[in-house]
Structures are given as C-alpha cells and as structure tokens.
Amino acid sequence: NKALKIYEDAGDLYRAAGEYHQLGVVAQLQRRFEEAISWYTRALSIFRQAKDEYKAGFPLRQLAQLFQTLGPAPFKTTWQTATGAPCPAELLQALAEMENLKDSET
C-alpha cells in the first residue's frame, strides 16, 4: 500500500490510521480475522490518542461486527492471538452492548 508507506515515512500516523482501518476491512472480508483485529487495534489506538472519537467509531464498529460473527469466546481467543494480550474487559462489554443494541433494533 503506497499511501500507507508515504504516511508512515512522513510520520503521519493519523492518516496512516485510516489506511490501517481499510486494511482491517479487507482482511475481515477475506476472513483473516486475526489480521483484521491487528489493523483495527492500531487504527483505534491512534484515533483515541488523537482524541477523535468519531473516527475511533469506525474500527469499533468493525470489531463489533467481528464479535457478532465469531461469538464472544472465539472473539476473545482471536483477539489474544492477534494482540498477544487479553481483550480488555471494558471493550468486551462495549462490544456486547453494541450487539444487544443491534438485536433490539430488529
């Protein structure tokens, strides 16, 4: 990805985060879930550091989709494999709440 390399070389991690998110979407569509989580967490971290909660919502929504697709236990295992750390409890709670909201809308 040329754009990503340009952003990283220039030290523009905020713009790189948008590319990380898109790479996560591609990985998710290809069912490479560990890779998708890795990209989403990178994007989420950068957007949160920039205090851009609007943009942070994009990788969060994708993580919620993965949570729904995989189910809680497989999601936690995939997260652990992708990041090398357990999924934070507050994130799991938020993802579960997002899933409950989606279920109540249908």
C-alpha positions as MATLAB code, in Angstrom:
seq = 'NKALKIYEDAGDLYRAAGEYHQLGVVAQLQRRFEEAISWYTRALSIFRQAKDEYKAGFPLRQLAQLFQTLGPAPFKTTWQTATGAPCPAELLQALAEMENLKDSET';
ca = [
       0.000    0.000    0.000;
       1.829    3.083   -1.283;
      -0.299    5.599    0.599;
       0.372    3.827    3.883;
       4.129    3.842    3.280;
       4.052    7.564    2.450;
       2.105    8.367    5.638;
       4.341    6.194    7.820;
       7.540    7.569    6.278;
       6.266   11.106    6.891;
       5.343   10.248   10.483;
       1.669   10.999    9.771;
       0.196    8.224   11.884;
      -3.243    9.850   11.956;
      -3.630    9.429    8.189;
      -1.957    6.023    8.389;
      -4.684    5.009   10.850;
      -7.291    5.449    8.119;
      -5.296    3.062    5.949;
      -4.928    0.615    8.858;
      -8.706    0.615    9.201;
      -9.177   -0.088    5.479;
      -6.627   -2.908    5.599;
      -8.616   -4.347    8.500;
     -11.792   -4.246    6.420;
     -10.067   -6.112    3.581;
      -8.675   -8.720    5.986;
     -12.106   -9.137    7.580;
     -13.771   -9.647    4.193;
     -11.154  -12.299    3.435;
     -11.907  -13.937    6.822;
      -8.387  -13.258    8.090;
      -9.770  -12.247   11.467;
      -6.525  -12.103   13.455;
      -5.035   -9.750   10.888;
      -8.213   -7.642   10.865;
      -8.099   -7.249   14.644;
      -4.448   -6.256   14.453;
      -5.193   -3.490   11.928;
      -8.295   -2.298   13.780;
      -6.489   -2.052   17.109;
      -3.708    0.001   15.525;
      -6.237    2.388   13.980;
      -8.290    2.587   17.170;
      -5.255    3.385   19.300;
      -4.159    6.228   17.019;
      -7.641    7.740   16.746;
      -8.029    7.616   20.524;
      -4.606    9.204   21.058;
      -5.745   11.976   18.707;
      -8.953   12.247   20.779;
     -11.017   11.680   17.638;
     -13.869    9.586   18.990;
     -15.791    9.940   15.721;
     -13.054    8.208   13.724;
     -12.461    5.732   16.571;
     -16.027    4.602   15.983;
     -15.134    3.106   12.609;
     -12.758    0.384   13.863;
     -15.015   -0.110   16.900;
     -17.974   -0.886   14.630;
     -15.867   -3.361   12.676;
     -14.729   -5.014   15.904;
     -18.387   -5.259   16.948;
     -19.157   -6.949   13.631;
     -16.357   -9.439   14.258;
     -17.642  -10.019   17.791;
     -21.065  -10.812   16.362;
     -19.659  -13.014   13.577;
     -17.343  -15.046   15.798;
     -19.209  -15.039   19.105;
     -17.711  -13.986   22.454;
     -15.367  -16.918   23.198;
     -13.857  -17.235   19.693;
     -13.532  -13.436   19.517;
     -11.551  -13.395   22.782;
      -9.279  -16.185   21.542;
      -8.735  -14.466   18.193;
      -8.017  -11.151   19.964;
      -5.471  -12.838   22.254;
      -3.715  -14.433   19.277;
      -3.734  -11.191   17.262;
      -2.566   -8.848   20.012;
      -0.721  -11.087   22.450;
      -2.917   -9.795   25.273;
      -6.406  -10.492   26.575;
      -9.180   -8.333   25.197;
      -9.844   -5.520   27.698;
     -12.989   -6.163   29.740;
     -14.379   -2.695   29.000;
     -14.046   -3.317   25.254;
     -15.764   -6.705   25.512;
     -18.583   -5.089   27.463;
     -18.947   -2.310   24.879;
     -18.963   -4.816   22.003;
     -21.597   -6.934   23.744;
     -23.718   -3.822   24.354;
     -23.380   -2.828   20.693;
     -24.574   -6.305   19.705;
     -27.533   -6.042   22.107;
     -28.482   -2.661   20.640;
     -28.369   -4.098   17.136;
     -30.558   -7.039   18.203;
     -33.134   -4.707   19.768;
     -33.393   -2.685   16.535;
     -34.554   -5.689   14.509;
];
